[in-house]
PDB file of C-alpha atoms in Angstrom:
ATOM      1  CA  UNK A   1     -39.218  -7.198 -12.858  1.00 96.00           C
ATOM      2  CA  UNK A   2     -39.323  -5.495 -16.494  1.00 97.00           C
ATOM      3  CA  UNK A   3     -39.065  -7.838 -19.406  1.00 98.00           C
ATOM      4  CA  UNK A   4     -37.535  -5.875 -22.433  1.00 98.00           C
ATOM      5  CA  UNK A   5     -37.736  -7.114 -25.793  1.00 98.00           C
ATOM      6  CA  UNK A   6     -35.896  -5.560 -29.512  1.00 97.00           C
ATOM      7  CA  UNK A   7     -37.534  -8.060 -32.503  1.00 97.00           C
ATOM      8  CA  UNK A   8     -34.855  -7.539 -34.608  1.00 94.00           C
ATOM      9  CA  UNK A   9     -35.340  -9.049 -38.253  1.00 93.00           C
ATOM     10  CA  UNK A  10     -31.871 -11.246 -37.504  1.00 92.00           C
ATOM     11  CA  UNK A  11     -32.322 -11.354 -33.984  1.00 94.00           C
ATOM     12  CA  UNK A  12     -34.228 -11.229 -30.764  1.00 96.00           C
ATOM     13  CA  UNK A  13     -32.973  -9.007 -27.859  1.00 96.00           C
ATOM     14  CA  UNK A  14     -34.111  -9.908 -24.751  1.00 97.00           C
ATOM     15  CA  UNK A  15     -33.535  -8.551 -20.945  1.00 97.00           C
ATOM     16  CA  UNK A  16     -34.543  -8.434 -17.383  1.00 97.00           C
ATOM     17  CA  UNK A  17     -34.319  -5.512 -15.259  1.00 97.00           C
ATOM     18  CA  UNK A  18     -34.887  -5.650 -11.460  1.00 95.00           C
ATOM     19  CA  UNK A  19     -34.679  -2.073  -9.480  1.00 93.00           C
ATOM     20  CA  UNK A  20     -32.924  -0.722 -12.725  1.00 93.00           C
ATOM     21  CA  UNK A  21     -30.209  -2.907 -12.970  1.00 95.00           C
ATOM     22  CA  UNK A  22     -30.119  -5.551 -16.109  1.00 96.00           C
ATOM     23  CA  UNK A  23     -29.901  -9.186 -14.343  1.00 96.00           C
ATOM     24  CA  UNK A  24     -30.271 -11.453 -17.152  1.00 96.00           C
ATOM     25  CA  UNK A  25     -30.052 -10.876 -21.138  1.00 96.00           C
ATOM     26  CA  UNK A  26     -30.289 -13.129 -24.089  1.00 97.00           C
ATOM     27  CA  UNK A  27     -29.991 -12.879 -27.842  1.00 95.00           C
ATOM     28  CA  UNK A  28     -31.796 -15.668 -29.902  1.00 96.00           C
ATOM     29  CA  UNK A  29     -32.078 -15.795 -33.958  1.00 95.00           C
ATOM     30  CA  UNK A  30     -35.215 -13.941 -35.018  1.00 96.00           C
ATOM     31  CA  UNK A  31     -38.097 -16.896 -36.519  1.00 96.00           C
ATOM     32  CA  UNK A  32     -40.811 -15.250 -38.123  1.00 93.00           C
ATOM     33  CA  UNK A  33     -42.106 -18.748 -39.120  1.00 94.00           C
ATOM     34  CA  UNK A  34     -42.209 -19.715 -35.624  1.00 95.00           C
ATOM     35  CA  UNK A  35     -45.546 -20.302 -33.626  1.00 96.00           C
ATOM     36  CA  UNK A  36     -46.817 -18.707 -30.641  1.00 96.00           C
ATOM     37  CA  UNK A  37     -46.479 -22.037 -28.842  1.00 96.00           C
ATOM     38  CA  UNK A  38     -42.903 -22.532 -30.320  1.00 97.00           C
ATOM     39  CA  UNK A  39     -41.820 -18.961 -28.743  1.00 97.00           C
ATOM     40  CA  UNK A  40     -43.469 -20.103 -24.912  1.00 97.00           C
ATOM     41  CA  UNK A  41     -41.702 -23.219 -24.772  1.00 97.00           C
ATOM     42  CA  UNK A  42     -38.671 -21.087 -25.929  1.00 96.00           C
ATOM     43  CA  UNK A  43     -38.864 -18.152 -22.954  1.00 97.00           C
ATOM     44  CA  UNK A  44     -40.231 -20.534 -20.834  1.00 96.00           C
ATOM     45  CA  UNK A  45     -36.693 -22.671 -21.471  1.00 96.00           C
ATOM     46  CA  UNK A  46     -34.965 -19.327 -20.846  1.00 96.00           C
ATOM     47  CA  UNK A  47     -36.468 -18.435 -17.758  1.00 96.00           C
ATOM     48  CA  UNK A  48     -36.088 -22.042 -16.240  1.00 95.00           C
ATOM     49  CA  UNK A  49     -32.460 -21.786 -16.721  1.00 95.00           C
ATOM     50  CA  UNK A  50     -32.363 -18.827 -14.781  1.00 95.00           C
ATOM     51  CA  UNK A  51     -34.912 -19.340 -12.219  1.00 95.00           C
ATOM     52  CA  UNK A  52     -37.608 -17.087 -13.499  1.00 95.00           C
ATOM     53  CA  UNK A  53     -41.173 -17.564 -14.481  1.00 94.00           C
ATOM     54  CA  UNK A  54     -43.598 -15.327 -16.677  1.00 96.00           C
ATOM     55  CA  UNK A  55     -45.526 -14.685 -12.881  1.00 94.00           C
ATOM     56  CA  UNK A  56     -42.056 -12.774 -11.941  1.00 95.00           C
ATOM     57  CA  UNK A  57     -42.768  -9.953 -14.676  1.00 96.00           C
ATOM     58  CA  UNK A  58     -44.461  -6.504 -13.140  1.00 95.00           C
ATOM     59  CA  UNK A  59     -44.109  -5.096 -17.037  1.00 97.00           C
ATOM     60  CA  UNK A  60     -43.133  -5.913 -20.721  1.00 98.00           C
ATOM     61  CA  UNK A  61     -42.241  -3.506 -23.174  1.00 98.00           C
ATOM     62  CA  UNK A  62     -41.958  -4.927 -27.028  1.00 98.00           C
ATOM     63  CA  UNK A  63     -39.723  -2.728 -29.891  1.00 97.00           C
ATOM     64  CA  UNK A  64     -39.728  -5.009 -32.869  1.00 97.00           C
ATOM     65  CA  UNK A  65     -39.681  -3.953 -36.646  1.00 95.00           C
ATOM     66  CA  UNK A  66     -41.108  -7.529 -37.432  1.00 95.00           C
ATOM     67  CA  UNK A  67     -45.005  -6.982 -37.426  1.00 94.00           C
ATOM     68  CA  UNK A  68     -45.821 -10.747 -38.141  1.00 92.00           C
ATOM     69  CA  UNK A  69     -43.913 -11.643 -34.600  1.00 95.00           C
ATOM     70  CA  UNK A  70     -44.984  -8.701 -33.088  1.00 96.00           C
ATOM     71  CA  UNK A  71     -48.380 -10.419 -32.606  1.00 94.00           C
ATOM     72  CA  UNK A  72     -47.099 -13.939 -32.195  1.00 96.00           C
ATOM     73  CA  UNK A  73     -44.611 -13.159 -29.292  1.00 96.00           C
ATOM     74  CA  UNK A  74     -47.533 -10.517 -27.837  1.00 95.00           C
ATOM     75  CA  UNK A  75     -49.755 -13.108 -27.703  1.00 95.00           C
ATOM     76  CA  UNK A  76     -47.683 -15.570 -25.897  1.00 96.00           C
ATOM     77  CA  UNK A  77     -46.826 -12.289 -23.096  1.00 96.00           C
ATOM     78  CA  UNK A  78     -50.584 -11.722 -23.103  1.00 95.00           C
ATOM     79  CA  UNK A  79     -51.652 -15.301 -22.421  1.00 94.00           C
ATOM     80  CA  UNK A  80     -48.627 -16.107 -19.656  1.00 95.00           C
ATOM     81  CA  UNK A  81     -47.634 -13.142 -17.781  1.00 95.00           C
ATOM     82  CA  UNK A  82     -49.605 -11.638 -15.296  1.00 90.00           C
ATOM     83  CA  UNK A  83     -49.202  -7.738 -17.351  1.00 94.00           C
ATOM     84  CA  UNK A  84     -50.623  -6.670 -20.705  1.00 94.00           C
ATOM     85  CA  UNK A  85     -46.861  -5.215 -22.547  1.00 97.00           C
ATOM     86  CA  UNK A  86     -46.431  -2.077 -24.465  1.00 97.00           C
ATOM     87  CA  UNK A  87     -45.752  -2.695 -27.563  1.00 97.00           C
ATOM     88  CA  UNK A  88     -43.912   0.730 -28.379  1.00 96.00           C
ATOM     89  CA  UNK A  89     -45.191   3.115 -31.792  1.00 90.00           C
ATOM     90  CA  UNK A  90     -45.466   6.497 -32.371  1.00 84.00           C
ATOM     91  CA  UNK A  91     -48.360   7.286 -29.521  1.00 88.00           C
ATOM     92  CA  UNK A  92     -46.678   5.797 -26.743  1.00 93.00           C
ATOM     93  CA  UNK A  93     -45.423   8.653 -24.878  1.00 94.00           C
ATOM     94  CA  UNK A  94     -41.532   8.478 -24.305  1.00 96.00           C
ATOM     95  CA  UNK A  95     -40.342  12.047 -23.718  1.00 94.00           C
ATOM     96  CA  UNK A  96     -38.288  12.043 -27.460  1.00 95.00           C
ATOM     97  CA  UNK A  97     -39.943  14.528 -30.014  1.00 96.00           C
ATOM     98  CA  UNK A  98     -39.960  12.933 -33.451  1.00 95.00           C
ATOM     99  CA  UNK A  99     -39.248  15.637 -35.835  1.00 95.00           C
ATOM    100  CA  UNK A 100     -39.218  13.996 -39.052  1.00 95.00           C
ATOM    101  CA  UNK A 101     -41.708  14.494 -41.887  1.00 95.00           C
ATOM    102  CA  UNK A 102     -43.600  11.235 -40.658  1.00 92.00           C
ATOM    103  CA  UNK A 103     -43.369  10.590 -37.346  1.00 92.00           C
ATOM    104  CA  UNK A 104     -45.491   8.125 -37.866  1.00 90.00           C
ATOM    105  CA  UNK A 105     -43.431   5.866 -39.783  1.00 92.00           C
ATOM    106  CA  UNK A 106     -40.315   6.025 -37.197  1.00 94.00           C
ATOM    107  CA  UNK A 107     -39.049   2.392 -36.544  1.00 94.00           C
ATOM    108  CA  UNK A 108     -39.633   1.615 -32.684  1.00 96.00           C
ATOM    109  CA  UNK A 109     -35.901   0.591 -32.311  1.00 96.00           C
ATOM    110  CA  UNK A 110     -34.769   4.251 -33.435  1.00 97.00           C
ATOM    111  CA  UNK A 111     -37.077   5.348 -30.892  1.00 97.00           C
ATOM    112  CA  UNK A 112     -35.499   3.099 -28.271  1.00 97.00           C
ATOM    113  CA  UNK A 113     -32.438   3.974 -29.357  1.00 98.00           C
ATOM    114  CA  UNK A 114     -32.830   8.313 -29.419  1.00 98.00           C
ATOM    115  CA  UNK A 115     -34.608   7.887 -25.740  1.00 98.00           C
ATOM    116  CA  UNK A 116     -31.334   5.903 -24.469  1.00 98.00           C
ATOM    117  CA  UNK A 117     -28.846   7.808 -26.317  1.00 98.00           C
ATOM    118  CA  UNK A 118     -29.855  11.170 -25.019  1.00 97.00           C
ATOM    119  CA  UNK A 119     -30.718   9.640 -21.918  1.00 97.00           C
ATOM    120  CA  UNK A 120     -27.282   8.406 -21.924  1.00 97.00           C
ATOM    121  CA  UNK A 121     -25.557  11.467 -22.626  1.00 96.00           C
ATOM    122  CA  UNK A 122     -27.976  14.397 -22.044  1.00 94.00           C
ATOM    123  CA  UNK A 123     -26.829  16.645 -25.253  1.00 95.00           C
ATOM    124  CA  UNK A 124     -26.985  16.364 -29.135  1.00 97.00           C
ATOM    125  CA  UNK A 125     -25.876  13.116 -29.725  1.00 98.00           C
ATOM    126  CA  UNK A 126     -25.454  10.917 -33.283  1.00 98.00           C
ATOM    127  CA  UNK A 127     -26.086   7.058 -31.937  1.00 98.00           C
ATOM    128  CA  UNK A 128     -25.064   4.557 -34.858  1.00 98.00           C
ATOM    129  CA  UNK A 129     -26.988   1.072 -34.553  1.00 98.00           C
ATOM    130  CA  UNK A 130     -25.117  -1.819 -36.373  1.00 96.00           C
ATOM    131  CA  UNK A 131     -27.474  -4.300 -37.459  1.00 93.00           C
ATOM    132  CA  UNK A 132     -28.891  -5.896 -39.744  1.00 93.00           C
ATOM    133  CA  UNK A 133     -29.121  -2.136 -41.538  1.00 96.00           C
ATOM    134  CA  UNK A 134     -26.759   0.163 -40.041  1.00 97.00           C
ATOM    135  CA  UNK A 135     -28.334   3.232 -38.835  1.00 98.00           C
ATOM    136  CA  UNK A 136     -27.141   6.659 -38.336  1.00 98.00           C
ATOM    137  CA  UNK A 137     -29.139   9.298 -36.280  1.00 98.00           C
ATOM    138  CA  UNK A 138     -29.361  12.495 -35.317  1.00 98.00           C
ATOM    139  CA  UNK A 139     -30.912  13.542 -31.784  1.00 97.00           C
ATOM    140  CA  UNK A 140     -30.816  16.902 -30.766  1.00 96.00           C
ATOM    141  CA  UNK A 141     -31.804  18.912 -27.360  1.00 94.00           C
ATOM    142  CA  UNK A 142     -33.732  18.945 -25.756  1.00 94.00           C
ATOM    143  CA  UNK A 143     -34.802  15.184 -26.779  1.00 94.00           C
ATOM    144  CA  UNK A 144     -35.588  15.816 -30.305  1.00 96.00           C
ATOM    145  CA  UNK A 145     -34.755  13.061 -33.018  1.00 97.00           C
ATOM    146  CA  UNK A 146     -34.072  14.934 -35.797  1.00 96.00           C
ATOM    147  CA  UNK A 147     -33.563  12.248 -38.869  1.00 97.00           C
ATOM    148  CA  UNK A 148     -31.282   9.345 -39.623  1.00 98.00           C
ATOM    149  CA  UNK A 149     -29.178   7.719 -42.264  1.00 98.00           C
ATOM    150  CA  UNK A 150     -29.983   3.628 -43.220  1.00 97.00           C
ATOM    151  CA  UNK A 151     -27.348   1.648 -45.199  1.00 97.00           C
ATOM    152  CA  UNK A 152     -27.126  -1.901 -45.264  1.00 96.00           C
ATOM    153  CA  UNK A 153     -25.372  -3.788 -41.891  1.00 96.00           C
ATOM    154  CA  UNK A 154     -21.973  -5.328 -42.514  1.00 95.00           C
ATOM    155  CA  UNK A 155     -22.894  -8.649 -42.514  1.00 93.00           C
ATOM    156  CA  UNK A 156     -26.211  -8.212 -44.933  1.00 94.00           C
ATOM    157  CA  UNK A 157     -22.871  -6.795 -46.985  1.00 95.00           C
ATOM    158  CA  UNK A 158     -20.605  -9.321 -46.823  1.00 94.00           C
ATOM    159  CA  UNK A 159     -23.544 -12.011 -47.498  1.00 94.00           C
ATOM    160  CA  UNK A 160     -24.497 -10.573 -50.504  1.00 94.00           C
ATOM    161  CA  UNK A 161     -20.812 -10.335 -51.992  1.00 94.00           C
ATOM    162  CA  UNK A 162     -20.073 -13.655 -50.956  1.00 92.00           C
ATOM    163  CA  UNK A 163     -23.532 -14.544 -52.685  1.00 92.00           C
ATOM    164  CA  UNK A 164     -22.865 -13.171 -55.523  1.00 90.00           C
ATOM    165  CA  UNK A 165     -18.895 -14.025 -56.254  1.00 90.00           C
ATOM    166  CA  UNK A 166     -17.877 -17.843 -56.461  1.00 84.00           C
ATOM    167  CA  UNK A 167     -14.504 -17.441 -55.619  1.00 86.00           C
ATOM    168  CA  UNK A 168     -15.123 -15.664 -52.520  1.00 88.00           C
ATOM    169  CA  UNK A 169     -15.840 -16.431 -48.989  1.00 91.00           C
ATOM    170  CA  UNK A 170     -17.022 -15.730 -45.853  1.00 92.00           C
ATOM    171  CA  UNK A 171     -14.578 -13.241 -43.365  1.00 92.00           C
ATOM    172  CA  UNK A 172     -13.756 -12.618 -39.864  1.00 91.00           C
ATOM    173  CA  UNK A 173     -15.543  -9.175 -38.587  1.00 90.00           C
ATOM    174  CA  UNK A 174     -12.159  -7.188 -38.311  1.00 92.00           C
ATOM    175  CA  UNK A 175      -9.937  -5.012 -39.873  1.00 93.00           C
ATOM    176  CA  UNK A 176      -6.636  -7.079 -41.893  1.00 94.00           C
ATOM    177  CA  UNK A 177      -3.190  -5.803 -40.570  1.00 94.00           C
ATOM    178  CA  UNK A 178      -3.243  -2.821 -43.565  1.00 95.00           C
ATOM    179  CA  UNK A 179      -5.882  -1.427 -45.602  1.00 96.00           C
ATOM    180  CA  UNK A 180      -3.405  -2.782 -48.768  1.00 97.00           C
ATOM    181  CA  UNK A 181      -4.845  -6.251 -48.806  1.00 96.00           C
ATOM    182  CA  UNK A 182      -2.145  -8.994 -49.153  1.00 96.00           C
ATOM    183  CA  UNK A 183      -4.557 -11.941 -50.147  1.00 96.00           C
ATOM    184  CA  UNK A 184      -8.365 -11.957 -50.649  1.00 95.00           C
ATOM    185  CA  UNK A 185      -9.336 -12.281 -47.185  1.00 94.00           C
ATOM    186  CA  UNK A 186      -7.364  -9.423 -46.535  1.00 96.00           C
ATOM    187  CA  UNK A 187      -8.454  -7.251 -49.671  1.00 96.00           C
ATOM    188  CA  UNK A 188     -12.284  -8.113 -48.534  1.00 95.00           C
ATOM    189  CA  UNK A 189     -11.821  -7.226 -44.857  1.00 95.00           C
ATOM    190  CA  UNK A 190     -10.322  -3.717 -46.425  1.00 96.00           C
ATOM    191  CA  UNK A 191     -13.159  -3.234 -48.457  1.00 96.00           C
ATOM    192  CA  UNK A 192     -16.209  -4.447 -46.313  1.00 95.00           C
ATOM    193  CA  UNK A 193     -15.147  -3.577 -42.834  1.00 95.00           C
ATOM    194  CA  UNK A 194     -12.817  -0.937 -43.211  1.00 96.00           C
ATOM    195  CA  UNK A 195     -15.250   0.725 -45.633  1.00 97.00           C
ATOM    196  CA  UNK A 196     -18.594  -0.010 -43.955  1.00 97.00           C
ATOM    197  CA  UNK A 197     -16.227   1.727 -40.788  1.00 97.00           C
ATOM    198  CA  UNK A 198     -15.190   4.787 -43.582  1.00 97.00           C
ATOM    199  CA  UNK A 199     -18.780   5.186 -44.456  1.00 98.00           C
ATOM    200  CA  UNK A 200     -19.925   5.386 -41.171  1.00 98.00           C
ATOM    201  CA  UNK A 201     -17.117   7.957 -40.305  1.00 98.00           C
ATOM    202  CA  UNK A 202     -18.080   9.820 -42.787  1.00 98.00           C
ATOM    203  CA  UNK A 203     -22.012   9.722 -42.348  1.00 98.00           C
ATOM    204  CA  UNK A 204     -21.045  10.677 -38.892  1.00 98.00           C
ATOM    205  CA  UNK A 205     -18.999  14.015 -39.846  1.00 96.00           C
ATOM    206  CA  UNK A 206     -21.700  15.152 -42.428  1.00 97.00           C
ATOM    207  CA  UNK A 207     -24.136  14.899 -39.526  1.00 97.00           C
ATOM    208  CA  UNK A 208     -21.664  16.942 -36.798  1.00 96.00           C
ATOM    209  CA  UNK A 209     -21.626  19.634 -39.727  1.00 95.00           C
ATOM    210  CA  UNK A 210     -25.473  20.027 -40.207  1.00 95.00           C
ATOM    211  CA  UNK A 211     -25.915  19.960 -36.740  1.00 94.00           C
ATOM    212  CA  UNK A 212     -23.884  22.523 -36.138  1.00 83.00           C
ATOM    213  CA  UNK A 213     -23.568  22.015 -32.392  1.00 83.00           C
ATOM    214  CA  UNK A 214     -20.591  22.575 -30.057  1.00 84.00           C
ATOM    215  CA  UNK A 215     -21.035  19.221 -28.625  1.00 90.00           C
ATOM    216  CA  UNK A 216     -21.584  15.985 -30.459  1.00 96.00           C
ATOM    217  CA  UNK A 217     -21.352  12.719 -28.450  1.00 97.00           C
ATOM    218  CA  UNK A 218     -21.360   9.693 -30.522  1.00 98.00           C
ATOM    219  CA  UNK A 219     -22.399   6.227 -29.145  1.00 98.00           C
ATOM    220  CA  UNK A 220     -22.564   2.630 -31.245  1.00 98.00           C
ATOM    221  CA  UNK A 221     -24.880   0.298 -30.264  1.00 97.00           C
ATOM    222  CA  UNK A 222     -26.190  -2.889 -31.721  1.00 95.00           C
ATOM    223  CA  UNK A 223     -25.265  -6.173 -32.448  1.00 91.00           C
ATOM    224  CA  UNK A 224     -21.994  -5.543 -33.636  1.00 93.00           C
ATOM    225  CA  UNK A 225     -21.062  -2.799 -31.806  1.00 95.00           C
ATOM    226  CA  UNK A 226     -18.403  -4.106 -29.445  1.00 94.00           C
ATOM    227  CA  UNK A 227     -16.416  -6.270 -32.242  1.00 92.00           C
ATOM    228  CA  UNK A 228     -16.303  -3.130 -35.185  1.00 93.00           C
ATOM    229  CA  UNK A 229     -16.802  -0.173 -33.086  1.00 94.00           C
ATOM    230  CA  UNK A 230     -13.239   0.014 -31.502  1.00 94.00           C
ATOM    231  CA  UNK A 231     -11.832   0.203 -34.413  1.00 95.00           C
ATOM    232  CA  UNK A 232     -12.613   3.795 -35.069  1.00 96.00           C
ATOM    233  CA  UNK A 233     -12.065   6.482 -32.945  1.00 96.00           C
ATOM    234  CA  UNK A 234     -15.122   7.927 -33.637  1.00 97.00           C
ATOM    235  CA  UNK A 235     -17.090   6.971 -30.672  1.00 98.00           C
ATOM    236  CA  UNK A 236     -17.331   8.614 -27.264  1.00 97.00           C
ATOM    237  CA  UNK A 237     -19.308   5.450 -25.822  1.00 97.00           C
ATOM    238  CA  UNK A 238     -19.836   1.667 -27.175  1.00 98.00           C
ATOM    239  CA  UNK A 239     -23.008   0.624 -24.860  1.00 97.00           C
ATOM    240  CA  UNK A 240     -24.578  -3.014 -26.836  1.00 93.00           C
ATOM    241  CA  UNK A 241     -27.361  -1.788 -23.862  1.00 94.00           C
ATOM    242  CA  UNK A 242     -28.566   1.218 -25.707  1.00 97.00           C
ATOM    243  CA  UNK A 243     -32.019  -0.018 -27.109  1.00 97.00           C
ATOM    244  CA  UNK A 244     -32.798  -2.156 -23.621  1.00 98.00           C
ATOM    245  CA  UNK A 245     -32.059   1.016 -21.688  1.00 98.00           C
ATOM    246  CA  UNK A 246     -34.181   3.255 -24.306  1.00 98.00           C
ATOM    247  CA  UNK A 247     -37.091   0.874 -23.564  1.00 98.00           C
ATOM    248  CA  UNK A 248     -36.437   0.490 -20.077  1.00 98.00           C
ATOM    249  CA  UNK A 249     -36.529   4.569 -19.643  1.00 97.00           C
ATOM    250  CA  UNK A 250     -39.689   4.864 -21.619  1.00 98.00           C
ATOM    251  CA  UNK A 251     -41.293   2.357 -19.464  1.00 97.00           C
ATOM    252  CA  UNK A 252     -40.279   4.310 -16.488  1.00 96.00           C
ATOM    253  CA  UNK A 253     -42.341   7.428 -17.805  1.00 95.00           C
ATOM    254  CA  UNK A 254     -45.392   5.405 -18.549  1.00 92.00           C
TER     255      UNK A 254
END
């Protein structure tokens, strides 16, 4: 069995594959304060519940953009499974050129997420992550990641206004009935989702122009993708998979 884990800085994606197919997935708030021991007693909890143990993993591969739990969550993997994981980076070999002016400084969850977009699709593709940042990028043939776009996520968005503003208050993640807001809930859910949805539209069209390709399939992904993304009419494919597959194709070419 694979183990596949995204360290996200809000949260922790975690999945199972056996023969290819994803049999168990969880999604747990991201602790950075948390200790090594803290995070066993955690997965082992997990994989009680659904009759697993850390001897059942053949491999582990890590993406995570948190370095400090990068080691604490490798060390617990190290010390209880029965495989060393890979954490992925730059020199891990995963079939996606990085043509950026540093490759070096790529996050691993783009990575994941141009390896299972254009695995996904096989052609230029634009995948758009909604996460805690919102991420727009550009992957070309024939598997070449070409650049991408980072705003802040809708709900880093929406915190900060409601941080900021007395009189205003926390939203549900959807559209209001029109775009002409009747009350304030209304008039924010025009402004923040509506136009965190506009700006993303528009990110995306830029990107189909400078790519100048016949073909452009776009897929959302991330942690908000099913509740925002069909919405717009944008996207060819909403797969909440995406980064899981990514790192579950790149482990297959290791």
């Amino acid at each position: 069995m694979l183990l596949a884990l995204d360290i996200g800085n809000t949260n922790i994606v975690m999945g199972i594959s056996h023969n290819g197919d994803w049999v168990h997935r969880w999604r747990i708030q991201t602790d950075a304060d948390k200790t090594a021991d803290e995070y066993y007693v955690l997965f082992s909890n997990l994989f009680t519940e659904s009759n697993l143990s850390f001897s059942d993993l053949d491999q582990i591969i890590i993406s995570s953009v948190v370095p400090q739990l990068t080691q604490t969550i490798n060390e617990v993997l190290i010390n209880y499974a029965d495989t060393t994981p890979l954490v992925l980076n730059g020199d891990v070999e995963t079939g996606i050129i990085l043509d950026t002016d540093s490759p070096d400084t790529v996050g691993a969850d783009l990575i994941a997420d141009a390896v299972g977009g254009y695995a996904l699709v096989e052609s230029d593709c634009i995948v758009v992550d909604f996460g805690t940042a919102t991420t727009v990028m550009a992957v070309e043939q024939p598997g070449k990641l070409t650049g991408v776009a980072i705003c802040a996520g809708l709900k880093v968005t929406i915190d900060a206004l409601v941080g900021k503003a007395a009189q205003l208050s926390q939203i549900p993640l959807e559209p209001p009935p029109q775009v002409i807001g009747q009350n304030t809930m209304e008039a924010m859910q025009s402004g923040l989702v509506v136009g965190h949805l506009c700006m993303v539209e528009g990110l995306v069209g830029r990107m189909e122009k400078e790519l100048e390709a016949n073909s452009i399939k776009v897929i959302a992904t991330g942690g908000l993708a099913e509740k925002i993304g069909p919405y717009t009419d944008i996207f060819d494919v909403i797969d909440p998979m995406l980064t899981l597959d990514g790192l579950q194709t790149i482990m297959n070419r290791q």
